[in-house]
PDB file of N, CA and C in Angstrom:
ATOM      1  N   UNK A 283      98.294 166.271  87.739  1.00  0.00           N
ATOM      2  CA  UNK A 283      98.877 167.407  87.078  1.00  0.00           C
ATOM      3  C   UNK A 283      97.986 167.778  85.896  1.00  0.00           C
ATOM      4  N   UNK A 284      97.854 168.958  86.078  1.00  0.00           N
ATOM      5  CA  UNK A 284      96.892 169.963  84.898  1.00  0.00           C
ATOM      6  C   UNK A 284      97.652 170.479  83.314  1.00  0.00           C
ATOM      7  N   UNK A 285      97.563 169.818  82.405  1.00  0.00           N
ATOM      8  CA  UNK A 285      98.751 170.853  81.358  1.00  0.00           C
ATOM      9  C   UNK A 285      98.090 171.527  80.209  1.00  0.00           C
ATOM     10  N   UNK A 286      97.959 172.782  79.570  1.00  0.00           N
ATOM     11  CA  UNK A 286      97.109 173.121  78.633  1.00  0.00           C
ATOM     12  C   UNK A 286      97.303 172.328  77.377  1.00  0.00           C
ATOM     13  N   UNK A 287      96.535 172.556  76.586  1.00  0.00           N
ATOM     14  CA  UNK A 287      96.907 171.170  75.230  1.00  0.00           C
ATOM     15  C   UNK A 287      98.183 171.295  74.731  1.00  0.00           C
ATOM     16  N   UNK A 288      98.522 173.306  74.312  1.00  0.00           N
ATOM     17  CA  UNK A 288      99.003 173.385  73.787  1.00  0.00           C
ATOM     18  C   UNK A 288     100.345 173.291  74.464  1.00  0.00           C
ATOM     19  N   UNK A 289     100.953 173.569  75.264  1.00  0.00           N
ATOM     20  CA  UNK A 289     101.852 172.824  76.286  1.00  0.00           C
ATOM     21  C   UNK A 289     102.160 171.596  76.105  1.00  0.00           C
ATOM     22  N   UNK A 290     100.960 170.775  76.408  1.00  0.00           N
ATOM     23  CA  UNK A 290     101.329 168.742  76.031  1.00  0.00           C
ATOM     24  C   UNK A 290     101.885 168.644  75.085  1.00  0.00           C
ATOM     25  N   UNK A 291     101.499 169.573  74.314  1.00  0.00           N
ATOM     26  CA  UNK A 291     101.621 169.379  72.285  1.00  0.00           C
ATOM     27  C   UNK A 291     103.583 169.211  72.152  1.00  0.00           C
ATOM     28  N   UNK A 292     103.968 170.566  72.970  1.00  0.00           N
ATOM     29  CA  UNK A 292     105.260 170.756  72.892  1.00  0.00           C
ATOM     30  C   UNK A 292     106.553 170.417  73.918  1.00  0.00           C
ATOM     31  N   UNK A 293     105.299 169.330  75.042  1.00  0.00           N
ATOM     32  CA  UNK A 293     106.392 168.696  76.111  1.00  0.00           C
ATOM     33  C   UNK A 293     105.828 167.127  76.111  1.00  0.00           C
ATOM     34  N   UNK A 294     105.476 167.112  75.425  1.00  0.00           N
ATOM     35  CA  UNK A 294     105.017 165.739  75.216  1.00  0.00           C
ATOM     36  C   UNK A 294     106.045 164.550  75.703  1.00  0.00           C
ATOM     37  N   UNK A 295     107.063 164.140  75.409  1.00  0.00           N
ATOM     38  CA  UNK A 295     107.988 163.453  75.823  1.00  0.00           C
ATOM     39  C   UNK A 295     108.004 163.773  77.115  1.00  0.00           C
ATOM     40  N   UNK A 296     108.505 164.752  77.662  1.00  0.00           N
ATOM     41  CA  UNK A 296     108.481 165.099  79.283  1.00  0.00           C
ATOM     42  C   UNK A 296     106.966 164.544  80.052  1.00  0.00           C
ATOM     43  N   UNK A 297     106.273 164.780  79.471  1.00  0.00           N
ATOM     44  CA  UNK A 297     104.707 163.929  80.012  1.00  0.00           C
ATOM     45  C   UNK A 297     104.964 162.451  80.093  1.00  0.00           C
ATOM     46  N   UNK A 298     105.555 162.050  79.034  1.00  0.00           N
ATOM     47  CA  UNK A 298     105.226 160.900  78.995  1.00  0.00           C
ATOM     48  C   UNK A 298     106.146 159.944  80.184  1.00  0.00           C
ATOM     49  N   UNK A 299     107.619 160.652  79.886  1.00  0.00           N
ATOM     50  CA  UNK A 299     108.021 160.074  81.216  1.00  0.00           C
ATOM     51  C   UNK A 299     107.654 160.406  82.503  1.00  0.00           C
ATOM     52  N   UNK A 300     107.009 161.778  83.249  1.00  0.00           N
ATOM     53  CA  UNK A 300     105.836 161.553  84.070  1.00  0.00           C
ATOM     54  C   UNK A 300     105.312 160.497  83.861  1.00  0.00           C
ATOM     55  N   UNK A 301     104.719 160.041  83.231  1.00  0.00           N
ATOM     56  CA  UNK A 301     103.283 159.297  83.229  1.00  0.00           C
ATOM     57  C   UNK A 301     104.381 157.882  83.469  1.00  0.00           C
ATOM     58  N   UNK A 302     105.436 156.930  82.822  1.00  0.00           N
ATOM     59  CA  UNK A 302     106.038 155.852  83.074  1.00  0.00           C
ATOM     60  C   UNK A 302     106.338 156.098  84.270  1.00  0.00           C
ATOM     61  N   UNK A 303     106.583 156.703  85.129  1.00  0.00           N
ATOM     62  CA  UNK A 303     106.997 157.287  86.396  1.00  0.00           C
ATOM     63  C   UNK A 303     105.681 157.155  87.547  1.00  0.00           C
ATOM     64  N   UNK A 304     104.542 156.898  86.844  1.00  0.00           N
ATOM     65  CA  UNK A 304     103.353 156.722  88.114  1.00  0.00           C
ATOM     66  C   UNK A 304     102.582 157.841  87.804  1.00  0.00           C
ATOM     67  N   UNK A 305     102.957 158.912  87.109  1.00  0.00           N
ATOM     68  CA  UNK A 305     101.771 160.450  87.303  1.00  0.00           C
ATOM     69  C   UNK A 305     100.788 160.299  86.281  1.00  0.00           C
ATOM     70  N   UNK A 306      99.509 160.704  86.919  1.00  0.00           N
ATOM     71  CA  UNK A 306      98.777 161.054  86.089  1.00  0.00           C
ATOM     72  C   UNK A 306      98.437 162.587  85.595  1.00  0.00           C
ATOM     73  N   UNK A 307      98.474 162.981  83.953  1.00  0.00           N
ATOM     74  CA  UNK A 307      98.251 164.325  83.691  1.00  0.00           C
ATOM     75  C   UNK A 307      97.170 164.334  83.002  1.00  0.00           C
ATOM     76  N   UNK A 308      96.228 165.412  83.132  1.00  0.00           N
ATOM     77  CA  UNK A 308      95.331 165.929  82.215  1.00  0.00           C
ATOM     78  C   UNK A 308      95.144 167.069  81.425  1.00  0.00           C
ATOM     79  N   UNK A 309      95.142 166.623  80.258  1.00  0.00           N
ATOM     80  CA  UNK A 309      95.472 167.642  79.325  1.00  0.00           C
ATOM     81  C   UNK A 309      93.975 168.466  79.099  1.00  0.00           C
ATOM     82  N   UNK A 310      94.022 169.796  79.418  1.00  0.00           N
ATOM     83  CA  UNK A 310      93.076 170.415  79.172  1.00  0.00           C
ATOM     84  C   UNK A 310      93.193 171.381  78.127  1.00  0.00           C
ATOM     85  N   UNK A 311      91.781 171.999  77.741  1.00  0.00           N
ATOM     86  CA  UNK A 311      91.456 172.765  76.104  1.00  0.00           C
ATOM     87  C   UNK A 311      90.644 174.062  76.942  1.00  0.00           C
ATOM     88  N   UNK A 312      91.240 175.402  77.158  1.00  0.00           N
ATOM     89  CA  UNK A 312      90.720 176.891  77.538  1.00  0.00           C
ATOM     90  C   UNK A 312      90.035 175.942  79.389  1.00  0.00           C
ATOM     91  N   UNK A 313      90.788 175.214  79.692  1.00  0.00           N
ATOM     92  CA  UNK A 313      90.450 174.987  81.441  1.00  0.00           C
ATOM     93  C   UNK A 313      89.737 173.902  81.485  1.00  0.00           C
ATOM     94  N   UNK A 314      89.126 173.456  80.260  1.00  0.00           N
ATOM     95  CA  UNK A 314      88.425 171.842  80.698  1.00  0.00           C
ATOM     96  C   UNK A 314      88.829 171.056  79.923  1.00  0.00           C
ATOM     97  N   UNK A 315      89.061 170.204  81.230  1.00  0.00           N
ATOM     98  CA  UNK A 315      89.664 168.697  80.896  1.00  0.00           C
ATOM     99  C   UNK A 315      88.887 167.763  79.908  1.00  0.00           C
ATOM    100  N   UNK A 316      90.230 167.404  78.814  1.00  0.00           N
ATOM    101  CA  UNK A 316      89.371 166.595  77.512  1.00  0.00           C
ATOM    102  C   UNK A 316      90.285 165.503  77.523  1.00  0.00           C
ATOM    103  N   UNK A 317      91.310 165.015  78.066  1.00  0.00           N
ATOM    104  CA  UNK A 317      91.964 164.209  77.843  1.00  0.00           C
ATOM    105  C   UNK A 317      92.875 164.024  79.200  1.00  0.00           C
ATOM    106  N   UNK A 318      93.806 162.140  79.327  1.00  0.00           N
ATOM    107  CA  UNK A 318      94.308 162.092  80.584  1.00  0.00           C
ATOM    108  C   UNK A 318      95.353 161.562  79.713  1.00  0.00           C
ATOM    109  N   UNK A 319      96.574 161.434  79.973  1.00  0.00           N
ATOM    110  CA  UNK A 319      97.917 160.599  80.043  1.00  0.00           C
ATOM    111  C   UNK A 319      97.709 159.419  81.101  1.00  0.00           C
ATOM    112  N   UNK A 320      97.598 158.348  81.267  1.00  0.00           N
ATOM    113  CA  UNK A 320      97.732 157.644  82.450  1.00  0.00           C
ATOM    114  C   UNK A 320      98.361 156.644  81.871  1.00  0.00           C
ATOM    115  N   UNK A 321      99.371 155.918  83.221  1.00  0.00           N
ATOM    116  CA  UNK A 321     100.372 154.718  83.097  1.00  0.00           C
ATOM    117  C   UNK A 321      99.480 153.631  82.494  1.00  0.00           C
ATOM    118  N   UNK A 322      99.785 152.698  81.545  1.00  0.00           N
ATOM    119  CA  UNK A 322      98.996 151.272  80.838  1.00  0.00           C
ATOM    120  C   UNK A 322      99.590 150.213  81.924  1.00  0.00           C
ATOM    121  N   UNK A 323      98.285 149.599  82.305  1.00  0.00           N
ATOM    122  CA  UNK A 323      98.119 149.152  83.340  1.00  0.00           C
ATOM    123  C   UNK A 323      98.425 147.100  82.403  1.00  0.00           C
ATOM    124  N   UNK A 324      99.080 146.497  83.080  1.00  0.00           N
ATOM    125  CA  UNK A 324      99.826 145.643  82.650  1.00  0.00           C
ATOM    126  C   UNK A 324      98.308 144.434  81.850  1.00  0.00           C
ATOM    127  N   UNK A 325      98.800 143.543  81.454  1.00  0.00           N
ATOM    128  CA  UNK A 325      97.473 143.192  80.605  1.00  0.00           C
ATOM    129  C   UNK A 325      97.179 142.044  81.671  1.00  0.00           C
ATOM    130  N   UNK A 326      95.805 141.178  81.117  1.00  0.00           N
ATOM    131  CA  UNK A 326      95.718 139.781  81.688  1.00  0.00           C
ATOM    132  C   UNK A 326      96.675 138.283  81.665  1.00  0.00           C
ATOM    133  N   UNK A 327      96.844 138.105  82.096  1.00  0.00           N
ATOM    134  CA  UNK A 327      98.254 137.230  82.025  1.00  0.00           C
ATOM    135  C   UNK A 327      97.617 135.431  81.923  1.00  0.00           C
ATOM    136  N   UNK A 328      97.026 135.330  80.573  1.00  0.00           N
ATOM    137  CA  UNK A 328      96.505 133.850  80.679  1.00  0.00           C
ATOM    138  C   UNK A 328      97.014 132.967  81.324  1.00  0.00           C
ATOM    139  N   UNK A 329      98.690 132.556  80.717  1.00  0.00           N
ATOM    140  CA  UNK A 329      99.478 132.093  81.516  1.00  0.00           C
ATOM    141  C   UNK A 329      99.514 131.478  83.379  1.00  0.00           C
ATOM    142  N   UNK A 330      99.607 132.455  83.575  1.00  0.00           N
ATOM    143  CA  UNK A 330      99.303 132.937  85.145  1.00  0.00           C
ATOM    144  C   UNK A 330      98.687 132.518  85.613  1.00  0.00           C
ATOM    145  N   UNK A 331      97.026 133.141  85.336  1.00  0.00           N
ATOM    146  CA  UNK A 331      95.679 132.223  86.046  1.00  0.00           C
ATOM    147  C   UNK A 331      95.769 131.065  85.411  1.00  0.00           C
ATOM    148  N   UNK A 332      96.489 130.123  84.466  1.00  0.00           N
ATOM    149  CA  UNK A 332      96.119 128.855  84.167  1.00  0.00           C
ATOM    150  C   UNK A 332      96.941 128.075  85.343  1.00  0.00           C
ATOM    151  N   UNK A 333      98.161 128.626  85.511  1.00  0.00           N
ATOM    152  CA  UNK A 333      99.097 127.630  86.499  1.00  0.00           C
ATOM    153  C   UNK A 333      98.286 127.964  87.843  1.00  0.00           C
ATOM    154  N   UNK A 334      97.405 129.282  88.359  1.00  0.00           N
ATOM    155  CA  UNK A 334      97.116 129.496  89.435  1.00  0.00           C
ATOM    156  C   UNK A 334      95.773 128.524  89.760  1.00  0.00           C
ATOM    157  N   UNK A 335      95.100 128.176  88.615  1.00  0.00           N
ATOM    158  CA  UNK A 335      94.050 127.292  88.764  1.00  0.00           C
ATOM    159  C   UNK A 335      94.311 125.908  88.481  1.00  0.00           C
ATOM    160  N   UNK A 336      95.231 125.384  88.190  1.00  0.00           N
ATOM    161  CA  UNK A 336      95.737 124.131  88.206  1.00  0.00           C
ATOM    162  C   UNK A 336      96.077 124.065  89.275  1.00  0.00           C
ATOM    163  N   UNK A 337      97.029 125.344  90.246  1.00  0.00           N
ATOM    164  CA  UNK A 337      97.324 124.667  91.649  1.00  0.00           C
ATOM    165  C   UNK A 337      96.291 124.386  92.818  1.00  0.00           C
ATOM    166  N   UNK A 338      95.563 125.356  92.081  1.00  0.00           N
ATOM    167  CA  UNK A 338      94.012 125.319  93.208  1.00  0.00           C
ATOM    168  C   UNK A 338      93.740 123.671  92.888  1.00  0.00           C
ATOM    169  N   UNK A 339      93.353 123.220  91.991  1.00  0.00           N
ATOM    170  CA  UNK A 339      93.136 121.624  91.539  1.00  0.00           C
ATOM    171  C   UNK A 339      93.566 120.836  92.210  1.00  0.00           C
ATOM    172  N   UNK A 340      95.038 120.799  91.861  1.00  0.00           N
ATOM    173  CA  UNK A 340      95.684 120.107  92.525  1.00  0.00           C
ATOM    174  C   UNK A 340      96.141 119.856  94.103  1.00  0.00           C
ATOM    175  N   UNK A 341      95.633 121.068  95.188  1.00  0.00           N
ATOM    176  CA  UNK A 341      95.494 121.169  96.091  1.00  0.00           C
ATOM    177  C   UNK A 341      94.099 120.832  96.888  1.00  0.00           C
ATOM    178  N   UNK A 342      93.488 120.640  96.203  1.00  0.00           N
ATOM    179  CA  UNK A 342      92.141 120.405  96.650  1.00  0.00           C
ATOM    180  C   UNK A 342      91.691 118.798  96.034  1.00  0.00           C
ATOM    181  N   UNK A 343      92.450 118.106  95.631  1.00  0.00           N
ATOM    182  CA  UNK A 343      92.652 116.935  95.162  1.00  0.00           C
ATOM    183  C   UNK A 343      92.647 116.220  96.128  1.00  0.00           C
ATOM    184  N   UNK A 344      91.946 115.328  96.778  1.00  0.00           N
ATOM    185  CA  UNK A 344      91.910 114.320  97.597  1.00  0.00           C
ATOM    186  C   UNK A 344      91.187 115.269  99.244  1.00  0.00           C
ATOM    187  N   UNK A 345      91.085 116.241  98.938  1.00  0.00           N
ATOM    188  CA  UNK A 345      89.993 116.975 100.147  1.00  0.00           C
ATOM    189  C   UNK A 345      89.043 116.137  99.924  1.00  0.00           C
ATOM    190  N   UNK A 346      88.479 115.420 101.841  1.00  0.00           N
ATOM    191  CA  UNK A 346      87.244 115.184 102.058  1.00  0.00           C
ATOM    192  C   UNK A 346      86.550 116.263 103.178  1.00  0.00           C
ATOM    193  N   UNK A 347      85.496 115.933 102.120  1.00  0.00           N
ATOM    194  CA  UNK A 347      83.954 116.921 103.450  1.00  0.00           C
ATOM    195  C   UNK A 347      83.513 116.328 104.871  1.00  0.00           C
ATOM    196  N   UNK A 348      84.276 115.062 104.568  1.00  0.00           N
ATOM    197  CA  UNK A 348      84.089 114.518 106.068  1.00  0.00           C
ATOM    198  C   UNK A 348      81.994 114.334 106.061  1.00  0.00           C
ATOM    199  N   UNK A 349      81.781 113.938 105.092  1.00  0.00           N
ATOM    200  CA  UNK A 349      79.881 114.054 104.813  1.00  0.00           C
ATOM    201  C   UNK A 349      79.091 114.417 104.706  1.00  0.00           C
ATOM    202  N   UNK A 350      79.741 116.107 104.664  1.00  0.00           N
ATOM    203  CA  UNK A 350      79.130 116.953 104.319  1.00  0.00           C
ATOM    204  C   UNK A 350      78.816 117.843 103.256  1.00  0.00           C
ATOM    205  N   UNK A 351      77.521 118.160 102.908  1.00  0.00           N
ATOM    206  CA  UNK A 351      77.468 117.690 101.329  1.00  0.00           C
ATOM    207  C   UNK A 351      77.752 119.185 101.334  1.00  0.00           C
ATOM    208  N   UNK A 352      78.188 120.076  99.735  1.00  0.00           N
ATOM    209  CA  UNK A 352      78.087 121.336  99.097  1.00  0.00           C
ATOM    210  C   UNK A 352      77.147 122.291  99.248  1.00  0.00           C
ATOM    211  N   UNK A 353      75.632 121.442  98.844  1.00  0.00           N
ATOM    212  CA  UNK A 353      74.657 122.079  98.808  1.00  0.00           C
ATOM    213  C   UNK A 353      74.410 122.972 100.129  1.00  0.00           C
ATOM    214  N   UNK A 354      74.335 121.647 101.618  1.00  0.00           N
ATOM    215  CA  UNK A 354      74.658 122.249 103.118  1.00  0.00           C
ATOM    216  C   UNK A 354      75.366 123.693 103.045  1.00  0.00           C
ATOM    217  N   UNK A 355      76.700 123.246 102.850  1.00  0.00           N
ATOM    218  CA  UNK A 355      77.724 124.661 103.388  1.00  0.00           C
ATOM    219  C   UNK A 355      77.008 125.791 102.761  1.00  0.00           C
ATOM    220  N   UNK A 356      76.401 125.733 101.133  1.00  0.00           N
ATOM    221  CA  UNK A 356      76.284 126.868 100.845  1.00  0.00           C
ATOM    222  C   UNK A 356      74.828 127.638 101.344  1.00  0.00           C
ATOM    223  N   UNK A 357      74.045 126.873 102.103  1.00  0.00           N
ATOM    224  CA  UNK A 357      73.237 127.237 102.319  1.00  0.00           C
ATOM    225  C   UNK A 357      73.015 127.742 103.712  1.00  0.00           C
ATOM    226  N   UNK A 358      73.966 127.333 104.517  1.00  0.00           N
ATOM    227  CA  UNK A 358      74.260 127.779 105.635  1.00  0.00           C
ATOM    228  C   UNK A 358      75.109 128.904 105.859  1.00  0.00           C
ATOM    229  N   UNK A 359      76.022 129.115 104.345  1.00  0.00           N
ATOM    230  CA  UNK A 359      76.572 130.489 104.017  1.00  0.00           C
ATOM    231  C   UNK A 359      75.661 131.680 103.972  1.00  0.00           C
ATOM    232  N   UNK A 360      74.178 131.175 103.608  1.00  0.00           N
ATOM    233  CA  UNK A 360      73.214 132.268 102.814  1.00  0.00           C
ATOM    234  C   UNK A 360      72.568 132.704 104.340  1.00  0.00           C
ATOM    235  N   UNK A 361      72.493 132.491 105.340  1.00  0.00           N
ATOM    236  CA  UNK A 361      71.607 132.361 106.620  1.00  0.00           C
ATOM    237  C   UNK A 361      72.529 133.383 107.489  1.00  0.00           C
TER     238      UNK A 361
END
């Protein structure tokens, strides 16, 4: 969605719930676009990847290669 500035200026609230809603608007100045409204996209969740890489750990805990070394696989990845 296209809105002139001066428009945004005076529906601003109405944009914005567009925009919590999924839309993206761009606010334009005499037809070119100088600015966007877009939804804030949720942050990095330290939390999260710490329990997600502890489970990787802990799942891979007592895996054998059966004698086959690292260096092998990855080089047979590259081929």
């Amino acid at each position: 969605m296209q809105v002139p500035i001066f428009e945004a200026k005076n529906r601003l609230s109405a944009l914005v719930v567009e925009v919590e809603r999924g839309a993206e608007v761009t606010i334009t100045r005499r037809g070119i676009a100088v600015a966007k409204l877009v939804p804030v996209v949720p942050s990095f969740d330290r939390e999260k990847a710490q329990r997600a890489a502890e489970g990787l750990r802990q799942t891979s805990r007592g895996t054998k290669l059966g004698g086959l070394k690292i260096k092998d696989l990855v080089n047979e990845g590259r081929s």
